[in-house]
Amino acid sequence: MLKSSMALGYIILVCLFNGSLAQLNQRLFPDDFMFGAATAAYQVEGGWDEDGKGVSIWDDFFHSQGANETGDVACDSYHKWREDVENAKNLGLQFYRLSIAWTRILPDGTLGNINQKGIDYYLNVLKALKENNIEPVVTIYHWDAPLHISKLGGFLSSAIVDYFGDYARLLFQTFGEYVKYWITVNEPTIVCELGYGMDVFPPALALIGDGIYQCGYNLLKAHAHAYHIYEDEFKATQKGKITIVTECAWYEPNDPTSTQDLETRERAIQFRLGWFANAVYLGNWPQVMIDRIGNRSQAEGLSKSRLPQFTQEEIDYINGTHDYFALNTYGTVNVTYTPEAPPGEASYWTDLEVTNSDTYDDPQGIRKLLNWINNRYNPGEIIISENGKVNDGGLDDDDRIEYISGYLSSILDAIYEDNLNVIGYGVWSIMDNFEWGSYDKRFGLIEVDFDSPNKTRTWKKSAYWYQDVINRRCLATTCQENIL
Ligand code: NOJ
């Protein structure tokens, strides 16, 4: 009797231990999961007019305002790239996301003038990353269009499709040997909303009722053109993958029991993520955008929808132009149903019609968003191309550690419990940089002293923490001992 109850106790103990071991195992990242960090040319490079670089819309935007803070020098990565690669290596990064400044390669955006010094800069960076076993993830367009291309109409003109294609082809020819992950465009929503719909970003056109949608239309065609060039001319030999980066918060209905709030949440995601992802992953704009903008345009007395209509040929050309899903996501927003306003001034905001809360941190949001994406688009591999925490600076950035560990933990749940194929995670950003108008908003794992002539880099607490997570491939501090 005593013996058998001891045996039973032993069995229970083993089960308990195995259970917790299994749980700990679930805090271990899969062997092929890639940890990374992200940057963008205008935000880190500086050297805005060096070695033949042309003028971008961002150079012009800040210079014409006489702004005190510009990206002219930024982190000075144009000169300090060796130190940046060294930091990436010491962090243990498996990938490093960077963007190419279009004007460093093609000063006026066209093939009429190819700048070899610009090409050499990126060749040096890419080779150094490869030598250190860090996979470059390269964004072709992270918002810094050549001023010349913008003057030709930018994303309001279909001419950009061929200019972008020429530029992308040159990048594939020149850098393709070193790049396995390409991104055509970063966050098209932001390009079109803030630059064409509003005047927050260049070209600051403030065309919120129609230019914003025209931008999306030409941008998707430019993306698809670059995708097809890669697919038809380079993929077989270079064996890389290419996609577009979409951004979206997770939206929660303010009242989870309200059907109207739930419908509003769905519409908010469709107007944000779906605006670009729908055409790429399913074909055409989301139906709710076609319907709402079409109806409102008609009520405004227009003969055509403000949302440009794709031809069937265009739909087919854009549909399927992805080899993986790349997602930028930072937080959660609560949405409340708002009755549709009567037709008046045409605007993306009234087309969408939703009341938003401020964005807040909620690690569960990323898991829900990933599931939403997987259910709608079935995209296969997903990379979190950006996620990160902003603060006012300082080396003791416990808030950033808490944020990243929460989001990573939620991603592990998505991998193990929801069976989602999330293959990588990129922190925005490896270092503090120029947040599109401000040096005060700090996102870096590594501090940059922008007042020092040397732009001194200093590791924050989060950098050491991330290094340790990458090293142990685990979030729980007890992982290693228990696994061994
Ligand atoms: C989105 C953008 O891709 C990046 O340029 C920006 O700095 C971060 N998110 C943070 O706002």
GROMACS .gro file of C-alpha atoms in nm, residues 29-474:
model
  446
   29PHE     CA    1   1.237   2.983  -2.992
   30PRO     CA    2   1.238   2.736  -3.282
   31ASP     CA    3   1.587   2.662  -3.415
   32ASP     CA    4   1.536   2.850  -3.739
   33PHE     CA    5   1.365   3.155  -3.580
   34MET     CA    6   1.562   3.468  -3.673
   35PHE     CA    7   1.621   3.752  -3.430
   36GLY     CA    8   1.696   4.083  -3.591
   37ALA     CA    9   1.681   4.460  -3.577
   38ALA     CA   10   1.579   4.724  -3.827
   39THR     CA   11   1.689   5.063  -3.958
   40ALA     CA   12   1.615   5.290  -4.254
   41ALA     CA   13   1.855   5.495  -4.466
   42TYR     CA   14   1.729   5.847  -4.396
   43GLN     CA   15   1.701   5.778  -4.024
   44VAL     CA   16   2.056   5.653  -3.971
   45GLU     CA   17   2.290   5.729  -4.259
   46GLY     CA   18   2.345   6.104  -4.271
   47GLY     CA   19   2.590   6.197  -4.549
   48TRP     CA   20   2.291   6.354  -4.719
   49ASP     CA   21   2.489   6.510  -5.005
   50GLU     CA   22   2.810   6.313  -4.992
   51ASP     CA   23   2.981   6.128  -5.276
   52GLY     CA   24   2.726   6.222  -5.538
   53LYS     CA   25   2.406   6.151  -5.349
   54GLY     CA   26   2.101   6.334  -5.491
   55VAL     CA   27   1.832   6.524  -5.305
   56SER     CA   28   1.542   6.324  -5.163
   57ILE     CA   29   1.199   6.455  -5.067
   58TRP     CA   30   1.304   6.439  -4.701
   59ASP     CA   31   1.621   6.644  -4.758
   60ASP     CA   32   1.410   6.901  -4.938
   61PHE     CA   33   1.126   6.891  -4.683
   62PHE     CA   34   1.344   6.985  -4.386
   63HIS     CA   35   1.585   7.215  -4.571
   64SER     CA   36   1.306   7.421  -4.722
   65GLN     CA   37   1.154   7.467  -4.373
   66GLY     CA   38   1.495   7.565  -4.232
   67ALA     CA   39   1.442   7.291  -3.972
   68ASN     CA   40   1.691   7.256  -3.688
   69GLU     CA   41   1.659   6.883  -3.675
   70THR     CA   42   1.716   6.700  -4.002
   71GLY     CA   43   1.856   6.368  -4.120
   72ASP     CA   44   2.165   6.541  -4.265
   73VAL     CA   45   2.396   6.363  -4.021
   74ALA     CA   46   2.162   6.138  -3.817
   75CYS     CA   47   2.364   5.848  -3.669
   76ASP     CA   48   2.633   5.906  -3.931
   77SER     CA   49   2.610   5.543  -4.037
   78TYR     CA   50   2.739   5.650  -4.377
   79HIS     CA   51   3.079   5.668  -4.204
   80LYS     CA   52   3.023   5.450  -3.900
   81TRP     CA   53   2.879   5.141  -4.071
   82ARG     CA   54   3.167   4.922  -3.951
   83GLU     CA   55   3.078   4.997  -3.590
   84ASP     CA   56   2.711   4.930  -3.664
   85VAL     CA   57   2.789   4.590  -3.815
   86GLU     CA   58   3.013   4.517  -3.516
   87ASN     CA   59   2.727   4.600  -3.280
   88ALA     CA   60   2.488   4.382  -3.480
   89LYS     CA   61   2.738   4.098  -3.457
   90ASN     CA   62   2.793   4.143  -3.084
   91LEU     CA   63   2.420   4.147  -3.022
   92GLY     CA   64   2.407   3.813  -3.203
   93LEU     CA   65   2.156   3.934  -3.464
   94GLN     CA   66   2.059   3.685  -3.730
   95PHE     CA   67   1.925   3.956  -3.956
   96TYR     CA   68   1.979   4.327  -4.000
   97ARG     CA   69   1.717   4.526  -4.186
   98LEU     CA   70   1.838   4.831  -4.376
   99SER     CA   71   1.703   5.037  -4.660
  100ILE     CA   72   1.874   5.170  -4.970
  101ALA     CA   73   1.858   5.545  -5.029
  102TRP     CA   74   1.730   5.566  -5.387
  103THR     CA   75   1.918   5.897  -5.436
  104ARG     CA   76   2.250   5.748  -5.325
  105ILE     CA   77   2.230   5.503  -5.615
  106LEU     CA   78   2.040   5.716  -5.868
  107PRO     CA   79   2.076   6.084  -5.773
  108ASP     CA   80   1.773   6.198  -5.972
  109GLY     CA   81   1.597   5.865  -5.947
  110THR     CA   82   1.652   5.766  -6.311
  111LEU     CA   83   1.905   5.539  -6.478
  112GLY     CA   84   2.049   5.848  -6.649
  113ASN     CA   85   2.310   5.877  -6.374
  114ILE     CA   86   2.429   5.577  -6.172
  115ASN     CA   87   2.638   5.671  -5.869
  116GLN     CA   88   2.913   5.411  -5.820
  117LYS     CA   89   3.014   5.553  -5.482
  118GLY     CA   90   2.664   5.493  -5.353
  119ILE     CA   91   2.674   5.138  -5.484
  120ASP     CA   92   3.013   5.081  -5.317
  121TYR     CA   93   2.877   5.197  -4.981
  122TYR     CA   94   2.601   4.938  -4.977
  123LEU     CA   95   2.828   4.667  -5.117
  124ASN     CA   96   3.062   4.723  -4.823
  125VAL     CA   97   2.779   4.705  -4.572
  126LEU     CA   98   2.618   4.396  -4.727
  127LYS     CA   99   2.948   4.210  -4.755
  128ALA     CA  100   3.039   4.291  -4.395
  129LEU     CA  101   2.701   4.164  -4.274
  130LYS     CA  102   2.741   3.841  -4.472
  131GLU     CA  103   3.095   3.789  -4.341
  132ASN     CA  104   2.951   3.805  -3.993
  133ASN     CA  105   2.671   3.560  -4.074
  134ILE     CA  106   2.404   3.828  -4.050
  135GLU     CA  107   2.132   3.808  -4.313
  136PRO     CA  108   2.059   4.147  -4.469
  137VAL     CA  109   1.689   4.224  -4.510
  138VAL     CA  110   1.680   4.506  -4.763
  139THR     CA  111   1.402   4.759  -4.812
  140ILE     CA  112   1.406   4.914  -5.157
  141TYR     CA  113   1.188   5.210  -5.062
  142HIS     CA  114   1.166   5.344  -4.708
  143TRP     CA  115   1.000   5.679  -4.790
  144ASP     CA  116   1.295   5.877  -4.932
  145ALA     CA  117   1.192   5.927  -5.296
  146PRO     CA  118   1.421   6.130  -5.519
  147LEU     CA  119   1.297   6.490  -5.534
  148HIS     CA  120   1.308   6.468  -5.913
  149ILE     CA  121   1.072   6.168  -5.919
  150SER     CA  122   0.840   6.350  -5.680
  151LYS     CA  123   0.834   6.651  -5.910
  152LEU     CA  124   0.728   6.417  -6.190
  153GLY     CA  125   0.423   6.333  -5.982
  154GLY     CA  126   0.559   6.078  -5.737
  155PHE     CA  127   0.294   5.822  -5.647
  156LEU     CA  128   0.022   6.033  -5.806
  157SER     CA  129   0.162   5.939  -6.144
  158SER     CA  130   0.176   5.597  -6.307
  159ALA     CA  131   0.519   5.701  -6.437
  160ILE     CA  132   0.658   5.593  -6.102
  161VAL     CA  133   0.589   5.230  -6.188
  162ASP     CA  134   0.866   5.218  -6.448
  163TYR     CA  135   1.105   5.443  -6.255
  164PHE     CA  136   1.067   5.220  -5.952
  165GLY     CA  137   1.108   4.910  -6.166
  166ASP     CA  138   1.432   5.042  -6.319
  167TYR     CA  139   1.568   5.124  -5.976
  168ALA     CA  140   1.466   4.788  -5.829
  169ARG     CA  141   1.620   4.596  -6.121
  170LEU     CA  142   1.949   4.778  -6.070
  171LEU     CA  143   1.945   4.679  -5.702
  172PHE     CA  144   1.876   4.313  -5.785
  173GLN     CA  145   2.158   4.315  -6.042
  174THR     CA  146   2.403   4.488  -5.812
  175PHE     CA  147   2.324   4.351  -5.467
  176GLY     CA  148   2.116   4.040  -5.534
  177GLU     CA  149   2.407   3.805  -5.467
  178TYR     CA  150   2.406   3.917  -5.104
  179VAL     CA  151   2.034   3.956  -5.036
  180LYS     CA  152   1.787   3.677  -4.963
  181TYR     CA  153   1.509   3.894  -4.821
  182TRP     CA  154   1.384   4.193  -5.019
  183ILE     CA  155   1.112   4.438  -4.927
  184THR     CA  156   0.972   4.659  -5.202
  185VAL     CA  157   0.805   4.932  -4.998
  186ASN     CA  158   0.788   5.003  -4.625
  187GLU     CA  159   0.446   5.091  -4.483
  188PRO     CA  160   0.256   5.215  -4.789
  189THR     CA  161  -0.028   5.335  -4.564
  190ILE     CA  162   0.203   5.591  -4.406
  191VAL     CA  163   0.347   5.701  -4.742
  192CYS     CA  164   0.001   5.767  -4.882
  193GLU     CA  165  -0.173   5.891  -4.568
  194LEU     CA  166   0.086   6.127  -4.423
  195GLY     CA  167   0.254   6.235  -4.748
  196TYR     CA  168  -0.030   6.246  -5.001
  197GLY     CA  169  -0.339   6.263  -4.780
  198MET     CA  170  -0.191   6.504  -4.524
  199ASP     CA  171   0.103   6.743  -4.502
  200VAL     CA  172   0.288   6.570  -4.219
  201PHE     CA  173   0.541   6.398  -4.444
  202PRO     CA  174   0.672   6.505  -4.783
  203PRO     CA  175   0.549   6.565  -5.046
  204ALA     CA  176   0.288   6.709  -4.806
  205LEU     CA  177   0.007   6.729  -5.060
  206ALA     CA  178  -0.291   6.714  -4.821
  207LEU     CA  179  -0.517   6.537  -5.070
  208ILE     CA  180  -0.712   6.336  -4.814
  209GLY     CA  181  -1.011   6.257  -5.034
  210ASP     CA  182  -0.850   6.135  -5.353
  211GLY     CA  183  -0.471   6.179  -5.377
  212ILE     CA  184  -0.435   5.938  -5.087
  213TYR     CA  185  -0.608   5.663  -5.289
  214GLN     CA  186  -0.432   5.751  -5.614
  215CYS     CA  187  -0.105   5.709  -5.426
  216GLY     CA  188  -0.210   5.362  -5.308
  217TYR     CA  189  -0.307   5.260  -5.659
  218ASN     CA  190   0.024   5.356  -5.821
  219LEU     CA  191   0.224   5.232  -5.527
  220LEU     CA  192   0.073   4.885  -5.552
  221LYS     CA  193   0.147   4.875  -5.923
  222ALA     CA  194   0.507   4.983  -5.858
  223HIS     CA  195   0.543   4.715  -5.590
  224ALA     CA  196   0.400   4.448  -5.820
  225HIS     CA  197   0.628   4.557  -6.105
  226ALA     CA  198   0.936   4.519  -5.885
  227TYR     CA  199   0.808   4.183  -5.762
  228HIS     CA  200   0.763   4.054  -6.117
  229ILE     CA  201   1.105   4.180  -6.226
  230TYR     CA  202   1.262   3.985  -5.942
  231GLU     CA  203   1.046   3.680  -6.007
  232ASP     CA  204   1.109   3.674  -6.383
  233GLU     CA  205   1.472   3.779  -6.402
  234PHE     CA  206   1.649   3.700  -6.076
  235LYS     CA  207   1.476   3.457  -5.844
  236ALA     CA  208   1.590   3.139  -6.014
  237THR     CA  209   1.955   3.229  -5.977
  238GLN     CA  210   1.954   3.446  -5.664
  239LYS     CA  211   1.700   3.238  -5.474
  240GLY     CA  212   1.576   3.523  -5.259
  241LYS     CA  213   1.228   3.621  -5.143
  242ILE     CA  214   1.045   3.947  -5.186
  243THR     CA  215   0.736   4.110  -5.041
  244ILE     CA  216   0.588   4.441  -4.923
  245VAL     CA  217   0.581   4.557  -4.557
  246THR     CA  218   0.236   4.644  -4.428
  247GLU     CA  219   0.172   4.807  -4.093
  248CYS     CA  220  -0.125   4.775  -3.863
  249ALA     CA  221  -0.214   4.813  -3.500
  250TRP     CA  222  -0.444   4.557  -3.344
  251TYR     CA  223  -0.794   4.700  -3.305
  252GLU     CA  224  -1.020   4.606  -3.016
  253PRO     CA  225  -1.391   4.685  -3.012
  254ASN     CA  226  -1.451   4.933  -2.733
  255ASP     CA  227  -1.750   4.728  -2.624
  256PRO     CA  228  -1.679   4.362  -2.711
  257THR     CA  229  -2.050   4.279  -2.692
  258SER     CA  230  -2.149   4.547  -2.944
  259THR     CA  231  -2.198   4.415  -3.298
  260GLN     CA  232  -2.148   4.768  -3.427
  261ASP     CA  233  -1.813   4.801  -3.251
  262LEU     CA  234  -1.710   4.460  -3.384
  263GLU     CA  235  -1.800   4.561  -3.739
  264THR     CA  236  -1.612   4.886  -3.689
  265ARG     CA  237  -1.304   4.690  -3.579
  266GLU     CA  238  -1.318   4.481  -3.894
  267ARG     CA  239  -1.354   4.792  -4.112
  268ALA     CA  240  -1.063   4.962  -3.932
  269ILE     CA  241  -0.834   4.667  -4.009
  270GLN     CA  242  -0.954   4.652  -4.369
  271PHE     CA  243  -0.891   5.025  -4.423
  272ARG     CA  244  -0.543   4.990  -4.276
  273LEU     CA  245  -0.389   4.649  -4.338
  274GLY     CA  246  -0.638   4.545  -4.603
  275TRP     CA  247  -0.588   4.862  -4.805
  276PHE     CA  248  -0.261   4.713  -4.931
  277ALA     CA  249  -0.259   4.351  -4.817
  278ASN     CA  250  -0.590   4.260  -4.977
  279ALA     CA  251  -0.467   4.335  -5.330
  280VAL     CA  252  -0.140   4.148  -5.272
  281TYR     CA  253  -0.277   3.842  -5.088
  282LEU     CA  254  -0.632   3.805  -5.223
  283GLY     CA  255  -0.674   4.043  -5.520
  284ASN     CA  256  -0.834   4.389  -5.543
  285TRP     CA  257  -0.921   4.635  -5.267
  286PRO     CA  258  -1.120   4.514  -4.965
  287GLN     CA  259  -1.489   4.504  -5.055
  288VAL     CA  260  -1.575   4.740  -4.767
  289MET     CA  261  -1.346   5.007  -4.918
  290ILE     CA  262  -1.490   4.960  -5.267
  291ASP     CA  263  -1.845   4.991  -5.129
  292ARG     CA  264  -1.801   5.277  -4.884
  293ILE     CA  265  -1.583   5.498  -5.101
  294GLY     CA  266  -1.788   5.417  -5.411
  295ASN     CA  267  -2.119   5.505  -5.242
  296ARG     CA  268  -1.987   5.820  -5.087
  297SER     CA  269  -1.828   5.934  -5.415
  298GLN     CA  270  -2.161   5.885  -5.588
  299ALA     CA  271  -2.342   6.081  -5.318
  300GLU     CA  272  -2.084   6.359  -5.361
  301GLY     CA  273  -2.188   6.381  -5.726
  302LEU     CA  274  -1.874   6.226  -5.874
  303SER     CA  275  -1.896   6.014  -6.188
  304LYS     CA  276  -1.633   5.769  -6.059
  305SER     CA  277  -1.521   5.642  -5.722
  306ARG     CA  278  -1.237   5.832  -5.554
  307LEU     CA  279  -1.086   5.486  -5.503
  308PRO     CA  280  -0.932   5.404  -5.842
  309GLN     CA  281  -1.075   5.090  -5.994
  310PHE     CA  282  -0.829   4.818  -6.092
  311THR     CA  283  -0.872   4.646  -6.427
  312GLN     CA  284  -0.891   4.267  -6.408
  313GLU     CA  285  -0.543   4.257  -6.559
  314GLU     CA  286  -0.411   4.480  -6.280
  315ILE     CA  287  -0.582   4.272  -6.016
  316ASP     CA  288  -0.417   3.958  -6.150
  317TYR     CA  289  -0.081   4.132  -6.185
  318ILE     CA  290  -0.078   4.243  -5.820
  319ASN     CA  291  -0.241   3.937  -5.665
  320GLY     CA  292   0.019   3.692  -5.535
  321THR     CA  293   0.313   3.933  -5.535
  322HIS     CA  294   0.453   3.808  -5.204
  323ASP     CA  295   0.693   3.536  -5.095
  324TYR     CA  296   0.642   3.600  -4.722
  325PHE     CA  297   0.438   3.834  -4.504
  326ALA     CA  298   0.626   4.125  -4.344
  327LEU     CA  299   0.442   4.306  -4.067
  328ASN     CA  300   0.524   4.621  -3.873
  329THR     CA  301   0.312   4.651  -3.560
  330TYR     CA  302   0.349   4.853  -3.243
  331GLY     CA  303   0.031   4.863  -3.035
  332THR     CA  304  -0.342   4.828  -2.986
  333VAL     CA  305  -0.622   5.080  -3.045
  334ASN     CA  306  -0.981   5.064  -2.917
  335VAL     CA  307  -1.244   5.151  -3.173
  336THR     CA  308  -1.601   5.268  -3.126
  337TYR     CA  309  -1.880   5.269  -3.380
  338THR     CA  310  -1.954   5.613  -3.518
  339PRO     CA  311  -2.254   5.679  -3.746
  340GLU     CA  312  -2.154   5.754  -4.103
  341ALA     CA  313  -2.145   6.128  -4.164
  342PRO     CA  314  -2.364   6.264  -4.447
  343PRO     CA  315  -2.166   6.326  -4.766
  344GLY     CA  316  -1.966   6.646  -4.743
  345GLU     CA  317  -1.598   6.708  -4.775
  346ALA     CA  318  -1.439   6.395  -4.920
  347SER     CA  319  -1.195   6.232  -4.681
  348TYR     CA  320  -1.035   5.899  -4.599
  349TRP     CA  321  -1.142   5.961  -4.239
  350THR     CA  322  -1.512   5.995  -4.317
  351ASP     CA  323  -1.488   5.706  -4.562
  352LEU     CA  324  -1.358   5.497  -4.272
  353GLU     CA  325  -1.562   5.659  -3.991
  354VAL     CA  326  -1.436   5.529  -3.660
  355THR     CA  327  -1.356   5.676  -3.321
  356ASN     CA  328  -1.013   5.567  -3.200
  357SER     CA  329  -0.855   5.556  -2.857
  358ASP     CA  330  -0.485   5.636  -2.825
  359THR     CA  331  -0.253   5.349  -2.911
  360TYR     CA  332  -0.147   5.146  -2.610
  361ASP     CA  333   0.088   4.853  -2.547
  362ASP     CA  334  -0.076   4.514  -2.527
  363PRO     CA  335   0.133   4.209  -2.615
  364GLN     CA  336  -0.180   4.001  -2.673
  365GLY     CA  337  -0.259   4.232  -2.965
  366ILE     CA  338   0.019   4.097  -3.181
  367ARG     CA  339  -0.101   3.739  -3.137
  368LYS     CA  340  -0.457   3.836  -3.229
  369LEU     CA  341  -0.337   4.034  -3.530
  370LEU     CA  342  -0.120   3.745  -3.648
  371ASN     CA  343  -0.419   3.514  -3.625
  372TRP     CA  344  -0.636   3.763  -3.813
  373ILE     CA  345  -0.373   3.777  -4.089
  374ASN     CA  346  -0.336   3.402  -4.102
  375ASN     CA  347  -0.709   3.343  -4.121
  376ARG     CA  348  -0.769   3.599  -4.394
  377TYR     CA  349  -0.460   3.569  -4.610
  378ASN     CA  350  -0.302   3.233  -4.528
  379PRO     CA  351   0.034   3.391  -4.612
  380GLY     CA  352   0.278   3.118  -4.510
  381GLU     CA  353   0.593   3.258  -4.352
  382ILE     CA  354   0.555   3.574  -4.147
  383ILE     CA  355   0.835   3.804  -4.036
  384ILE     CA  356   0.773   4.077  -3.782
  385SER     CA  357   0.973   4.336  -3.972
  386GLU     CA  358   0.932   4.599  -3.697
  387ASN     CA  359   0.817   4.615  -3.336
  388GLY     CA  360   0.957   4.829  -3.060
  389LYS     CA  361   0.914   5.073  -2.777
  390VAL     CA  362   0.962   5.448  -2.781
  391ASN     CA  363   1.070   5.644  -2.473
  392ASP     CA  364   1.254   5.963  -2.382
  393GLY     CA  365   1.594   5.800  -2.361
  394GLY     CA  366   1.829   5.672  -2.093
  395LEU     CA  367   2.034   5.357  -2.054
  396ASP     CA  368   1.806   5.193  -1.795
  397ASP     CA  369   1.529   5.108  -2.034
  398ASP     CA  370   1.332   4.850  -1.837
  399ASP     CA  371   1.017   4.967  -2.016
  400ARG     CA  372   1.167   4.853  -2.347
  401ILE     CA  373   1.267   4.515  -2.203
  402GLU     CA  374   0.920   4.464  -2.063
  403TYR     CA  375   0.763   4.560  -2.394
  404ILE     CA  376   0.982   4.342  -2.615
  405SER     CA  377   0.967   4.042  -2.385
  406GLY     CA  378   0.587   4.072  -2.372
  407TYR     CA  379   0.556   4.087  -2.750
  408LEU     CA  380   0.807   3.805  -2.801
  409SER     CA  381   0.621   3.591  -2.550
  410SER     CA  382   0.298   3.650  -2.736
  411ILE     CA  383   0.471   3.553  -3.062
  412LEU     CA  384   0.580   3.227  -2.899
  413ASP     CA  385   0.215   3.160  -2.813
  414ALA     CA  386   0.125   3.227  -3.175
  415ILE     CA  387   0.391   2.980  -3.287
  416TYR     CA  388   0.326   2.698  -3.040
  417GLU     CA  389  -0.040   2.731  -2.955
  418ASP     CA  390  -0.183   2.872  -3.277
  419ASN     CA  391   0.059   2.698  -3.513
  420LEU     CA  392   0.151   3.015  -3.700
  421ASN     CA  393   0.464   3.022  -3.911
  422VAL     CA  394   0.637   3.328  -3.764
  423ILE     CA  395   1.000   3.296  -3.872
  424GLY     CA  396   1.158   3.614  -3.742
  425TYR     CA  397   1.134   3.926  -3.530
  426GLY     CA  398   1.303   4.261  -3.588
  427VAL     CA  399   1.333   4.522  -3.315
  428TRP     CA  400   1.289   4.881  -3.422
  429SER     CA  401   1.560   4.980  -3.383
  430ILE     CA  402   1.913   4.865  -3.322
  431MET     CA  403   1.996   5.224  -3.224
  432ASP     CA  404   1.833   5.558  -3.154
  433ASN     CA  405   1.784   5.743  -3.480
  434PHE     CA  406   1.602   6.028  -3.650
  435GLU     CA  407   1.233   5.968  -3.594
  436TRP     CA  408   1.115   6.165  -3.899
  437GLY     CA  409   1.143   6.508  -3.738
  438SER     CA  410   1.264   6.433  -3.387
  439TYR     CA  411   1.574   6.309  -3.211
  440ASP     CA  412   1.388   6.297  -2.878
  441LYS     CA  413   1.181   5.989  -2.953
  442ARG     CA  414   1.414   5.705  -2.868
  443PHE     CA  415   1.355   5.355  -3.004
  444GLY     CA  416   1.709   5.213  -2.988
  445LEU     CA  417   1.860   4.916  -2.809
  446ILE     CA  418   2.175   5.122  -2.836
  447GLU     CA  419   2.189   5.486  -2.736
  448VAL     CA  420   2.327   5.738  -2.980
  449ASP     CA  421   2.464   6.063  -2.840
  450PHE     CA  422   2.354   6.300  -3.113
  451ASP     CA  423   2.536   6.590  -2.945
  452SER     CA  424   2.873   6.422  -2.969
  453PRO     CA  425   3.065   6.480  -3.291
  454ASN     CA  426   3.135   6.109  -3.300
  455LYS     CA  427   2.768   6.010  -3.253
  456THR     CA  428   2.883   5.783  -2.972
  457ARG     CA  429   2.698   5.454  -2.940
  458THR     CA  430   2.636   5.308  -2.593
  459TRP     CA  431   2.455   4.984  -2.519
  460LYS     CA  432   2.140   5.020  -2.314
  461LYS     CA  433   2.015   4.761  -2.067
  462SER     CA  434   1.778   4.631  -2.339
  463ALA     CA  435   2.071   4.561  -2.571
  464TYR     CA  436   2.236   4.334  -2.313
  465TRP     CA  437   1.900   4.175  -2.243
  466TYR     CA  438   1.829   4.111  -2.613
  467GLN     CA  439   2.179   3.971  -2.658
  468ASP     CA  440   2.109   3.724  -2.378
  469VAL     CA  441   1.770   3.622  -2.521
  470ILE     CA  442   1.928   3.562  -2.862
  471ASN     CA  443   2.213   3.370  -2.705
  472ARG     CA  444   1.985   3.139  -2.505
  473ARG     CA  445   1.702   3.152  -2.765
  474CYS     CA  446   1.468   3.167  -2.472
   0.00000   0.00000   0.00000
